[in-house]
Coordinates of N, CA and C in Angstrom, one line a residue:
M1 N 6.2 18.2 11.5 CA 7.1 16.3 10.9 C 5.0 15.8 10.8
A2 N 5.1 14.7 10.4 CA 3.9 14.2 10.7 C 4.1 13.1 11.9
Q3 N 2.3 13.6 12.4 CA 2.2 12.9 13.8 C 2.8 11.1 13.9
A4 N 3.5 11.0 15.0 CA 4.5 9.3 15.4 C 3.0 8.1 14.9
P5 N 3.5 7.0 14.4 CA 3.0 5.8 14.0 C 2.5 5.1 15.7
D6 N 2.1 4.4 16.0 CA 1.4 3.8 16.8 C 3.0 2.5 16.6
I7 N 2.9 2.1 15.9 CA 3.5 0.7 15.0 C 4.4 0.6 14.1
S8 N 5.9 0.7 14.5 CA 6.9 0.4 13.6 C 7.0 -1.0 13.6
V9 N 7.1 -1.5 12.2 CA 7.3 -3.3 11.5 C 8.6 -2.9 11.1
V10 N 9.7 -3.7 11.2 CA 10.6 -4.4 11.0 C 11.1 -5.1 10.5
I11 N 12.3 -5.0 9.6 CA 12.4 -6.3 8.9 C 13.6 -6.9 8.6
P12 N 14.5 -7.1 8.8 CA 15.6 -6.9 8.7 C 15.9 -8.1 7.0
V13 N 17.0 -7.1 6.2 CA 16.9 -8.2 5.1 C 18.3 -8.2 4.6
F14 N 18.5 -9.5 3.6 CA 20.0 -9.3 3.3 C 19.9 -10.4 1.6
D15 N 19.9 -9.8 0.9 CA 19.6 -10.6 -0.6 C 18.0 -11.0 -0.5
E16 N 17.3 -10.1 -0.1 CA 15.8 -11.0 -0.6 C 15.3 -10.2 -1.3
E17 N 15.9 -9.9 -3.0 CA 15.2 -9.3 -3.4 C 14.1 -9.9 -3.9
G18 N 14.3 -11.2 -4.2 CA 12.9 -11.7 -4.3 C 11.9 -11.8 -3.5
A19 N 12.0 -12.1 -2.3 CA 11.0 -12.0 -1.1 C 10.9 -10.9 -0.7
A20 N 11.3 -10.2 -0.2 CA 11.2 -8.2 0.0 C 10.1 -7.6 -0.6
P21 N 9.8 -6.9 -2.0 CA 8.6 -6.8 -2.5 C 7.1 -7.2 -2.2
G22 N 7.0 -8.5 -2.3 CA 5.9 -9.6 -1.6 C 5.4 -9.3 -0.4
L23 N 6.8 -9.0 0.5 CA 6.6 -9.4 2.0 C 6.1 -7.7 2.0
A24 N 7.0 -6.5 1.5 CA 6.6 -5.6 1.8 C 4.9 -5.7 1.6
R25 N 4.2 -5.6 0.3 CA 3.0 -5.7 0.3 C 2.2 -6.4 1.6
E26 N 2.4 -7.5 1.5 CA 1.7 -8.2 2.9 C 1.6 -7.1 3.7
V27 N 2.8 -6.8 4.6 CA 2.7 -6.1 5.6 C 1.7 -5.2 4.9
A28 N 1.5 -4.0 4.4 CA 1.1 -3.5 3.9 C -0.8 -3.2 4.3
R29 N -1.5 -4.9 3.7 CA -2.6 -5.6 4.5 C -2.8 -5.5 5.3
A30 N -1.5 -6.4 6.0 CA -2.3 -6.8 7.2 C -2.4 -5.3 8.1
F31 N -1.8 -4.7 8.4 CA -2.1 -3.3 9.0 C -2.6 -2.3 8.4
A32 N -3.2 -2.8 7.1 CA -4.6 -1.5 7.0 C -5.2 -1.5 8.0
G33 N -5.1 0.2 8.2 CA -6.3 0.6 9.0 C -5.7 1.5 10.4
R34 N -4.6 0.7 10.4 CA -3.8 0.8 11.9 C -3.0 2.3 11.7
S35 N -2.4 2.5 12.8 CA -1.0 3.9 12.8 C -0.3 2.6 12.3
F36 N 0.3 2.4 11.9 CA 2.1 1.9 11.3 C 2.8 2.7 10.1
E37 N 4.1 2.4 10.6 CA 5.4 2.5 9.0 C 5.8 1.3 9.5
L38 N 6.2 0.8 8.2 CA 7.3 -0.4 7.7 C 9.2 -0.1 7.2
I39 N 8.9 -0.7 8.5 CA 11.0 0.2 8.0 C 12.1 -1.3 7.7
F40 N 12.1 -1.5 6.5 CA 13.0 -2.2 6.0 C 14.7 -2.0 6.5
V41 N 15.6 -3.3 6.6 CA 17.2 -2.8 7.3 C 18.0 -3.3 6.2
N42 N 18.1 -2.9 5.0 CA 18.8 -3.5 4.4 C 20.4 -3.6 4.8
D43 N 20.4 -5.2 5.2 CA 22.3 -5.1 6.0 C 23.2 -5.8 4.7
A44 N 23.5 -4.5 3.8 CA 24.5 -4.7 2.8 C 24.5 -6.0 2.0
S45 N 23.0 -5.9 1.5 CA 22.7 -6.8 0.2 C 23.9 -6.7 -1.0
R46 N 24.2 -7.8 -1.5 CA 25.0 -7.3 -2.9 C 24.2 -8.5 -4.2
D47 N 22.6 -7.9 -3.9 CA 21.6 -7.7 -4.3 C 20.9 -6.8 -5.6
A48 N 20.1 -6.5 -6.0 CA 18.9 -5.6 -6.1 C 18.0 -5.3 -4.5
T49 N 17.9 -5.8 -3.6 CA 17.2 -5.6 -2.6 C 16.9 -4.4 -2.1
R50 N 17.8 -3.6 -2.0 CA 17.2 -2.3 -2.0 C 16.5 -1.4 -3.7
A51 N 17.1 -1.5 -3.7 CA 16.5 -1.2 -5.7 C 15.2 -1.1 -5.5
V52 N 14.5 -2.5 -5.3 CA 12.9 -2.7 -5.5 C 12.1 -2.7 -4.2
L53 N 12.9 -2.6 -3.2 CA 12.3 -1.9 -1.9 C 12.1 -0.7 -2.4
G54 N 13.3 0.0 -2.8 CA 13.1 1.8 -3.3 C 11.7 1.9 -3.9
A55 N 11.6 1.2 -5.4 CA 10.7 1.4 -6.1 C 9.0 1.1 -5.8
L56 N 9.1 0.5 -4.1 CA 7.9 0.6 -3.8 C 7.3 2.0 -2.9
S57 N 7.8 3.2 -2.8 CA 7.9 4.0 -1.9 C 6.6 4.3 -2.1
A58 N 6.7 4.8 -3.8 CA 5.1 5.2 -3.9 C 3.5 4.2 -4.0
E59 N 4.1 3.3 -3.7 CA 2.8 2.4 -3.7 C 2.6 2.4 -2.2
I60 N 3.4 2.5 -2.0 CA 3.8 2.0 0.0 C 3.8 3.4 1.3
P61 N 3.0 4.5 1.2 CA 3.6 5.5 1.9 C 4.4 5.4 3.3
Q62 N 4.2 4.2 4.0 CA 4.6 4.0 5.2 C 6.0 3.2 5.1
L63 N 6.7 3.4 3.9 CA 7.4 2.1 3.8 C 8.8 3.1 4.0
R64 N 9.7 2.7 5.2 CA 11.5 3.2 4.7 C 12.2 2.2 4.5
V65 N 13.0 3.2 3.8 CA 14.8 2.0 3.5 C 16.0 2.3 4.6
L66 N 16.3 2.0 5.3 CA 16.9 2.0 5.6 C 18.7 0.9 5.6
S67 N 20.1 1.7 5.6 CA 21.1 0.1 4.7 C 21.8 0.4 5.1
H68 N 23.0 -0.6 5.8 CA 24.0 -0.5 6.2 C 24.7 -0.5 5.2
A69 N 26.2 0.2 5.6 CA 27.2 0.1 4.9 C 28.1 -1.1 4.1
K70 N 28.0 -1.6 5.4 CA 28.7 -3.2 5.5 C 27.5 -4.1 6.7
N71 N 27.9 -5.5 5.9 CA 26.6 -6.8 6.3 C 26.9 -6.6 8.1
A72 N 26.5 -6.5 9.3 CA 26.6 -6.7 10.3 C 25.3 -8.0 11.0
G73 N 24.6 -8.5 10.2 CA 24.2 -9.3 10.9 C 22.3 -9.0 11.5
Q74 N 21.8 -9.8 11.9 CA 20.7 -9.4 11.4 C 20.3 -8.8 12.9
S75 N 20.9 -9.3 14.1 CA 20.4 -8.3 15.6 C 21.3 -7.3 15.2
R76 N 21.6 -6.6 14.5 CA 22.6 -5.4 14.5 C 21.3 -4.4 13.3
A77 N 20.7 -5.2 12.2 CA 19.3 -4.8 11.1 C 18.5 -4.9 12.1
I78 N 18.3 -5.7 12.7 CA 17.1 -5.1 14.6 C 17.2 -4.2 15.1
R79 N 18.5 -3.8 15.4 CA 18.5 -2.4 16.8 C 18.5 -2.0 15.3
T80 N 18.9 -1.9 14.5 CA 19.2 0.0 13.6 C 18.0 0.3 13.4
G81 N 16.8 -0.8 13.0 CA 15.4 -0.6 12.4 C 14.7 0.1 13.8
V82 N 14.9 -0.9 15.6 CA 14.1 0.0 16.4 C 14.6 1.5 17.0
L83 N 15.9 1.4 16.6 CA 16.6 2.9 17.2 C 16.2 4.3 16.2
N84 N 15.8 3.8 14.3 CA 14.8 4.5 14.1 C 13.1 4.6 14.5
A85 N 12.8 3.8 14.9 CA 11.3 3.5 14.9 C 10.8 4.6 15.5
R86 N 9.7 5.3 15.6 CA 9.1 6.5 16.0 C 7.8 5.3 16.3
G87 N 7.6 4.3 16.2 CA 6.5 3.8 17.3 C 6.9 2.7 18.3
A88 N 5.7 3.5 19.0 CA 6.1 2.6 20.9 C 6.2 1.4 20.5
I89 N 5.3 0.4 20.1 CA 5.4 -1.0 20.0 C 5.9 -0.8 18.3
I90 N 6.9 -2.4 19.0 CA 8.0 -2.9 17.3 C 7.6 -3.8 17.4
V91 N 7.2 -4.6 15.9 CA 6.8 -6.2 15.2 C 8.1 -6.0 14.2
T92 N 8.7 -7.3 14.8 CA 10.1 -7.6 14.0 C 9.5 -9.2 13.0
L93 N 9.7 -9.0 11.5 CA 9.7 -10.1 11.0 C 11.0 -10.6 10.2
D94 N 10.9 -11.5 10.0 CA 12.4 -12.0 9.1 C 12.2 -11.9 7.5
G95 N 13.1 -11.8 7.0 CA 12.7 -11.5 5.8 C 13.0 -12.3 4.4
D96 N 12.9 -13.1 4.8 CA 12.9 -14.4 4.2 C 11.0 -14.7 3.5
G97 N 10.5 -13.9 4.3 CA 8.5 -14.3 4.1 C 7.7 -15.9 4.9
Q98 N 8.7 -16.2 5.1 CA 7.9 -17.4 5.9 C 7.6 -17.7 7.2
N99 N 7.8 -16.5 8.0 CA 6.9 -15.5 8.7 C 5.7 -14.8 8.1
D100 N 4.4 -15.4 8.3 CA 3.1 -14.8 7.9 C 2.9 -13.3 8.4
P101 N 2.6 -12.2 7.9 CA 2.5 -11.0 8.0 C 0.9 -10.7 8.5
A102 N 0.4 -11.6 8.6 CA -1.1 -11.6 9.0 C -1.5 -11.8 10.7
D103 N -0.3 -12.4 11.0 CA -0.2 -12.6 12.2 C -0.2 -11.5 13.1
G104 N 1.0 -11.1 12.2 CA 1.9 -9.5 13.4 C 0.4 -8.6 14.0
P105 N -0.5 -8.4 13.6 CA -1.7 -7.8 14.2 C -2.5 -8.4 15.4
A106 N -2.1 -9.5 15.8 CA -2.5 -10.4 16.5 C -1.6 -10.5 18.0
L107 N -0.5 -9.8 17.9 CA 0.1 -10.5 18.8 C 0.5 -8.5 19.3
V108 N 0.5 -8.0 18.4 CA -0.3 -6.9 18.9 C -1.2 -6.2 19.8
D109 N -2.5 -6.6 19.3 CA -3.3 -7.2 20.2 C -3.3 -7.5 21.6
A110 N -2.1 -8.5 21.6 CA -2.6 -8.9 22.8 C -1.4 -8.3 23.4
L111 N -0.4 -7.7 22.9 CA 1.0 -6.9 24.0 C 0.2 -5.4 24.7
M112 N -1.0 -4.8 23.4 CA -1.5 -4.0 24.2 C -2.4 -3.9 25.4
A113 N -3.3 -5.5 25.0 CA -4.2 -5.7 26.2 C -3.8 -6.2 27.4
G114 N -2.3 -6.7 27.5 CA -1.8 -7.0 28.5 C -1.3 -5.8 29.7
P115 N -1.0 -5.9 30.8 CA -0.5 -4.7 31.6 C 0.6 -4.6 31.5
P116 N 1.2 -3.1 32.0 CA 2.4 -2.6 31.6 C 3.9 -3.0 31.4
E117 N 3.3 -4.2 32.1 CA 4.9 -5.3 32.7 C 4.8 -6.0 31.3
L118 N 3.9 -6.2 30.9 CA 3.8 -7.3 29.4 C 4.8 -6.6 27.9
A119 N 6.1 -6.7 28.0 CA 6.8 -6.7 27.2 C 7.1 -6.6 26.0
L120 N 6.7 -8.2 26.1 CA 7.2 -9.0 24.5 C 5.7 -10.3 24.6
V121 N 5.5 -9.9 23.3 CA 5.1 -11.4 22.6 C 5.3 -11.7 21.6
G122 N 5.3 -13.4 21.6 CA 7.1 -13.8 20.9 C 6.0 -15.0 19.9
G123 N 6.1 -15.2 18.4 CA 5.2 -16.1 18.1 C 5.8 -17.7 18.3
E124 N 5.4 -18.6 18.5 CA 6.2 -19.6 18.4 C 5.2 -20.7 16.9
R125 N 6.4 -21.3 16.0 CA 5.5 -21.6 15.2 C 5.0 -22.7 15.1
V126 N 4.1 -22.9 14.3 CA 3.6 -24.5 14.1 C 3.4 -24.8 12.5
K127 N 3.5 -26.3 12.4 CA 3.7 -27.0 11.4 C 4.4 -26.1 10.3
R128 N 5.8 -26.1 11.9 CA 7.0 -25.9 10.5 C 7.5 -25.9 9.4
Q129 N 7.9 -25.2 8.4 CA 7.9 -26.1 7.2 C 9.5 -25.4 6.6
D130 N 10.2 -26.3 7.9 CA 11.3 -26.2 7.2 C 12.2 -28.1 7.4
S131 N 13.6 -28.0 7.1 CA 14.1 -29.3 6.4 C 14.2 -29.7 8.3
R132 N 13.8 -31.1 7.8 CA 13.4 -32.1 8.6 C 15.2 -32.2 9.9
A133 N 16.4 -31.6 9.3 CA 17.4 -31.5 10.0 C 17.6 -30.6 10.7
K134 N 16.6 -29.1 10.3 CA 16.7 -28.1 10.9 C 15.8 -28.1 11.7
K135 N 14.3 -28.8 11.9 CA 13.7 -28.5 12.6 C 14.5 -29.7 13.8
I136 N 15.5 -30.5 13.6 CA 15.4 -31.4 14.9 C 16.9 -30.6 15.7
G137 N 17.1 -30.0 15.0 CA 18.8 -28.3 15.5 C 17.7 -27.4 16.2
S138 N 17.2 -27.5 15.5 CA 15.7 -26.2 16.7 C 15.2 -26.6 17.5
R139 N 14.8 -28.0 17.6 CA 13.7 -28.7 18.7 C 15.4 -28.2 19.8
I140 N 16.2 -28.9 19.7 CA 17.9 -29.2 20.6 C 17.6 -28.2 21.5
G141 N 18.3 -27.4 20.2 CA 18.7 -26.0 20.1 C 18.0 -25.3 22.2
N142 N 16.4 -24.7 21.4 CA 15.6 -24.3 22.2 C 15.1 -25.1 23.5
G143 N 15.2 -26.7 23.7 CA 14.9 -27.3 25.5 C 16.0 -27.0 25.4
V144 N 17.8 -27.2 25.3 CA 18.5 -27.0 26.1 C 18.7 -25.2 26.2
R145 N 18.7 -24.0 25.3 CA 18.0 -22.7 26.3 C 17.2 -22.6 27.4
R146 N 16.0 -24.1 27.1 CA 14.7 -23.1 28.3 C 14.7 -23.6 29.6
R147 N 16.0 -24.9 29.6 CA 16.3 -25.6 30.8 C 17.5 -24.1 31.0
L148 N 18.3 -23.9 30.6 CA 19.6 -23.2 30.6 C 19.1 -21.3 31.4
L149 N 18.2 -21.5 30.8 CA 18.0 -19.9 30.7 C 16.2 -20.0 31.1
K150 N 15.2 -20.8 32.0 CA 14.6 -21.0 32.1 C 12.9 -19.5 31.9
D151 N 13.9 -19.3 30.5 CA 12.6 -18.1 29.5 C 11.4 -18.8 29.5
T152 N 10.7 -19.6 29.4 CA 9.3 -20.5 29.4 C 9.8 -20.1 27.7
A153 N 10.0 -20.3 27.1 CA 10.3 -20.1 25.2 C 10.2 -21.0 24.5
N154 N 9.5 -21.8 23.9 CA 9.5 -23.0 23.0 C 10.4 -22.5 22.0
D155 N 10.0 -21.2 20.7 CA 10.6 -21.3 20.3 C 11.5 -20.0 19.8
T156 N 12.4 -19.4 20.1 CA 13.3 -18.1 20.2 C 13.7 -17.7 18.8
G157 N 13.4 -19.0 18.2 CA 14.2 -18.4 16.4 C 13.1 -18.0 15.8
C158 N 11.9 -17.8 15.7 CA 11.0 -17.4 15.6 C 11.1 -15.8 15.2
G159 N 10.8 -14.8 13.7 CA 11.1 -13.9 13.5 C 10.1 -13.0 14.6
L160 N 8.8 -13.8 14.2 CA 8.1 -11.9 14.2 C 7.7 -12.4 16.0
K161 N 7.6 -11.2 16.2 CA 7.5 -10.4 17.8 C 7.2 -9.2 17.9
A162 N 6.1 -8.9 18.9 CA 5.9 -7.7 19.3 C 6.1 -7.1 20.4
F163 N 7.0 -6.6 20.7 CA 7.5 -5.5 21.9 C 7.8 -4.2 21.6
R164 N 7.8 -3.8 23.3 CA 7.8 -2.4 23.5 C 9.0 -1.5 22.6
R165 N 9.5 -0.6 22.4 CA 10.7 -0.4 22.3 C 11.5 0.0 23.2
E166 N 9.9 0.8 24.2 CA 11.5 1.2 25.6 C 12.1 -0.3 26.4
A167 N 10.8 -1.0 26.3 CA 11.5 -2.1 26.7 C 13.4 -3.0 26.5
F168 N 13.0 -2.9 25.0 CA 13.8 -3.5 23.7 C 14.9 -2.4 24.3
L169 N 15.2 -1.1 24.3 CA 16.3 -0.5 24.8 C 16.8 -0.5 25.5
R170 N 15.9 -0.6 26.8 CA 17.2 -1.0 27.9 C 17.7 -2.5 28.3
L171 N 17.5 -3.0 27.2 CA 18.2 -4.9 27.0 C 19.8 -4.1 26.6
P172 N 20.3 -4.5 27.6 CA 22.0 -5.0 26.8 C 22.1 -5.6 25.3
Y173 N 22.6 -4.6 24.4 CA 23.1 -5.2 23.4 C 24.3 -6.2 23.2
F174 N 24.0 -7.7 22.3 CA 25.5 -8.3 21.8 C 24.8 -9.1 20.6
D175 N 25.5 -9.1 19.4 CA 25.2 -9.7 18.0 C 23.9 -11.2 19.0
H176 N 23.5 -11.5 17.8 CA 22.3 -12.9 18.1 C 21.6 -12.3 19.2
I177 N 21.6 -11.3 19.6 CA 20.4 -11.1 20.7 C 19.2 -11.2 20.9
H178 N 18.8 -11.1 19.3 CA 16.9 -11.4 19.0 C 16.8 -12.9 19.1
R179 N 17.9 -13.9 19.7 CA 17.3 -15.0 19.8 C 17.2 -15.3 21.7
Y180 N 17.8 -14.3 22.4 CA 17.2 -14.2 23.8 C 16.8 -12.9 24.0
L181 N 15.7 -12.6 23.5 CA 14.8 -11.3 24.1 C 14.2 -12.3 25.1
P182 N 13.3 -13.1 25.1 CA 12.7 -13.1 26.2 C 13.1 -13.3 27.6
A183 N 14.5 -14.1 27.7 CA 15.2 -14.4 28.6 C 15.7 -13.5 29.0
L184 N 16.2 -11.7 28.6 CA 16.6 -10.3 28.7 C 15.4 -9.5 29.6
M185 N 14.6 -9.7 28.6 CA 13.2 -9.2 28.6 C 12.6 -9.6 30.3
L186 N 12.7 -11.0 30.5 CA 12.4 -11.2 32.2 C 13.7 -10.7 33.3
R187 N 15.4 -10.7 33.2 CA 16.6 -10.3 33.8 C 15.7 -8.4 34.4
E188 N 14.5 -8.2 33.4 CA 15.0 -7.0 33.5 C 13.5 -6.3 34.4
G189 N 13.1 -7.6 34.4 CA 11.9 -7.5 35.7 C 10.1 -7.2 34.5
Y190 N 10.5 -7.5 33.0 CA 9.3 -7.4 32.5 C 8.8 -9.2 32.5
R191 N 7.3 -8.8 32.0 CA 6.6 -10.4 31.8 C 6.9 -10.7 30.0
T192 N 6.9 -11.4 29.5 CA 6.9 -12.4 28.5 C 5.3 -13.3 28.6
A193 N 4.9 -13.7 26.8 CA 3.6 -13.9 26.6 C 3.9 -14.7 25.2
F194 N 3.4 -15.2 24.5 CA 3.4 -16.2 22.7 C 2.4 -16.5 22.7
R195 N 2.2 -16.5 21.4 CA 1.2 -16.9 20.4 C 1.2 -18.1 19.2
P196 N 0.5 -19.2 19.2 CA 0.9 -20.0 18.2 C 0.7 -19.1 16.9
V197 N 1.8 -18.9 15.7 CA 1.9 -18.4 14.6 C 1.9 -19.4 13.4
N198 N 1.4 -19.3 12.3 CA 2.1 -20.2 10.8 C 3.7 -19.7 10.1
H199 N 3.7 -20.8 9.8 CA 5.3 -20.4 9.3 C 4.9 -21.2 7.9
R200 N 5.7 -20.0 7.0 CA 5.7 -20.8 5.2 C 6.9 -21.6 5.1
H201 N 6.7 -22.3 3.6 CA 7.7 -22.1 3.1 C 8.5 -21.2 2.1
R202 N 9.6 -21.3 1.9 CA 10.5 -20.1 2.0 C 9.9 -19.9 0.3
Q203 N 10.3 -19.0 -0.6 CA 9.9 -19.5 -2.1 C 11.0 -18.6 -2.7
T204 N 11.6 -17.7 -2.3 CA 12.9 -17.5 -3.2 C 13.6 -17.4 -2.2
G205 N 15.6 -17.2 -3.0 CA 16.7 -16.7 -2.2 C 16.5 -18.8 -1.2
R206 N 18.0 -18.2 -0.3 CA 18.4 -19.5 0.1 C 18.4 -18.9 2.0
S207 N 18.4 -20.2 2.7 CA 19.0 -19.6 3.7 C 20.4 -18.8 4.8
K208 N 20.5 -18.0 5.6 CA 21.7 -17.9 5.5 C 22.2 -18.5 6.9
Y209 N 21.6 -19.8 7.5 CA 21.9 -20.2 8.7 C 22.2 -21.9 8.6
T210 N 23.1 -22.5 8.9 CA 22.9 -23.8 9.1 C 23.2 -24.0 10.1
N211 N 22.4 -25.4 10.7 CA 22.7 -26.0 12.5 C 23.8 -26.0 12.8
L212 N 25.5 -26.6 11.7 CA 26.9 -26.4 12.0 C 26.9 -24.6 13.0
G213 N 26.5 -23.9 11.5 CA 27.2 -22.3 12.2 C 26.8 -22.0 13.1
R214 N 25.4 -22.1 13.3 CA 24.9 -21.7 14.3 C 25.1 -22.2 15.7
L215 N 26.2 -23.7 16.0 CA 26.4 -24.1 17.0 C 27.6 -23.7 18.0
W216 N 28.0 -23.1 17.3 CA 29.6 -22.2 18.3 C 29.2 -21.1 19.0
A217 N 28.5 -20.6 18.2 CA 27.7 -19.0 18.2 C 26.6 -19.2 19.2
S218 N 26.0 -20.1 19.5 CA 24.7 -20.5 20.4 C 26.0 -20.8 21.6
V219 N 26.7 -21.2 21.8 CA 27.3 -22.4 23.1 C 27.7 -20.8 24.2
S220 N 28.5 -19.9 22.8 CA 29.3 -18.6 23.3 C 27.9 -18.1 24.1
D221 N 26.7 -17.8 23.3 CA 25.6 -16.5 23.5 C 25.2 -16.9 25.4
L222 N 25.0 -18.4 25.1 CA 24.2 -18.9 26.3 C 25.0 -18.8 27.0
M223 N 25.8 -18.9 27.3 CA 27.5 -18.6 28.4 C 27.1 -17.3 29.3
G224 N 26.9 -16.6 28.4 CA 27.1 -14.8 27.9 C 25.8 -14.3 28.6
V225 N 24.9 -15.3 28.0 CA 23.3 -14.9 29.5 C 23.0 -15.2 30.7
I226 N 23.8 -16.2 30.3 CA 23.7 -16.6 31.9 C 24.7 -15.6 33.1
W227 N 25.6 -15.3 32.5 CA 26.1 -14.9 33.2 C 25.5 -13.1 33.7
L228 N 25.1 -12.1 32.6 CA 24.2 -11.8 32.6 C 22.9 -11.9 33.4
Q229 N 22.4 -12.8 33.0 CA 21.5 -13.7 34.7 C 21.8 -13.2 36.3
S230 N 23.1 -13.6 36.0 CA 23.7 -13.8 37.6 C 24.2 -12.6 37.9
R231 N 24.1 -11.5 37.1 CA 24.7 -10.3 37.4 C 23.5 -9.2 37.4
A232 N 22.7 -9.6 37.7 CA 21.2 -8.7 37.0 C 21.0 -8.4 39.0
R233 N 20.3 -7.5 39.1 CA 20.3 -7.0 40.8 C 18.5 -5.8 40.4
N234 N 17.2 -6.2 40.5 CA 16.4 -6.2 40.1 C 15.4 -5.2 41.6
P235 N 15.7 -3.8 41.8 CA 15.4 -2.9 42.5 C 13.7 -3.1 43.0
G236 N 13.1 -4.0 41.7 CA 11.3 -3.9 42.5 C 10.6 -2.5 41.9
M237 N 10.3 -2.1 42.7 CA 9.2 -0.7 42.0 C 10.2 0.8 43.0
V238 N 10.2 1.4 41.7 CA 11.4 3.2 42.2 C 10.2 4.1 42.1
E239 N 10.1 4.7 43.3 CA 10.1 6.0 44.0 C 10.4 6.5 44.1
E240 N 9.7 8.4 44.2 CA 10.4 9.3 43.7 C 9.7 10.1 44.5
G241 N 10.7 11.0 45.7 CA 10.2 11.6 46.9 C 10.2 10.2 48.5

């Protein structure tokens, strides 16, 4: 078996046949010269996403394409990618091309330069290229979440993150977990950090989310994470012998 890569880039995609090939090539350029693999998780797309990615295997030897039999959502797709990843460091990006892959290596470097307890470095989007309504909804949502969870994160909706695979696998899984990774990492006794990253216009396809669609799920998720925080008991350092 080939030596395991240092980094696994995990990208969930659903109906992104237009964006996925270009994004794959951008990631390959951004991480050129590093030990990495690129995992696209096709969340039961109804278009040609799986086919167009499969056609890139000769061009990008680091590419792996995993496919769900049924649509299970972004968080489950990320978890599928992490469970199958061989790298100790995971980088996630949204599949619509709005995250800039060129920012990924800097997040990895910041994570690896930190102490062992630093488990996540998240991106915070600057000059967001979204509609005014989406930016307002995001600003309100982030403010409420940050106040209630005290996770110090300004933009958990940014899909670009670098984190330690081992730390992620210690977290309790639930749908939409990807928006609560900083709070859950802190709950486990890890540290988190954040860096500004670029944000781009969506060039193809359409957004899978709306402010109204997120509202009920966000309220339910917040209550669940607050409960998880209330039930956490951290033992501090663990010594043997």
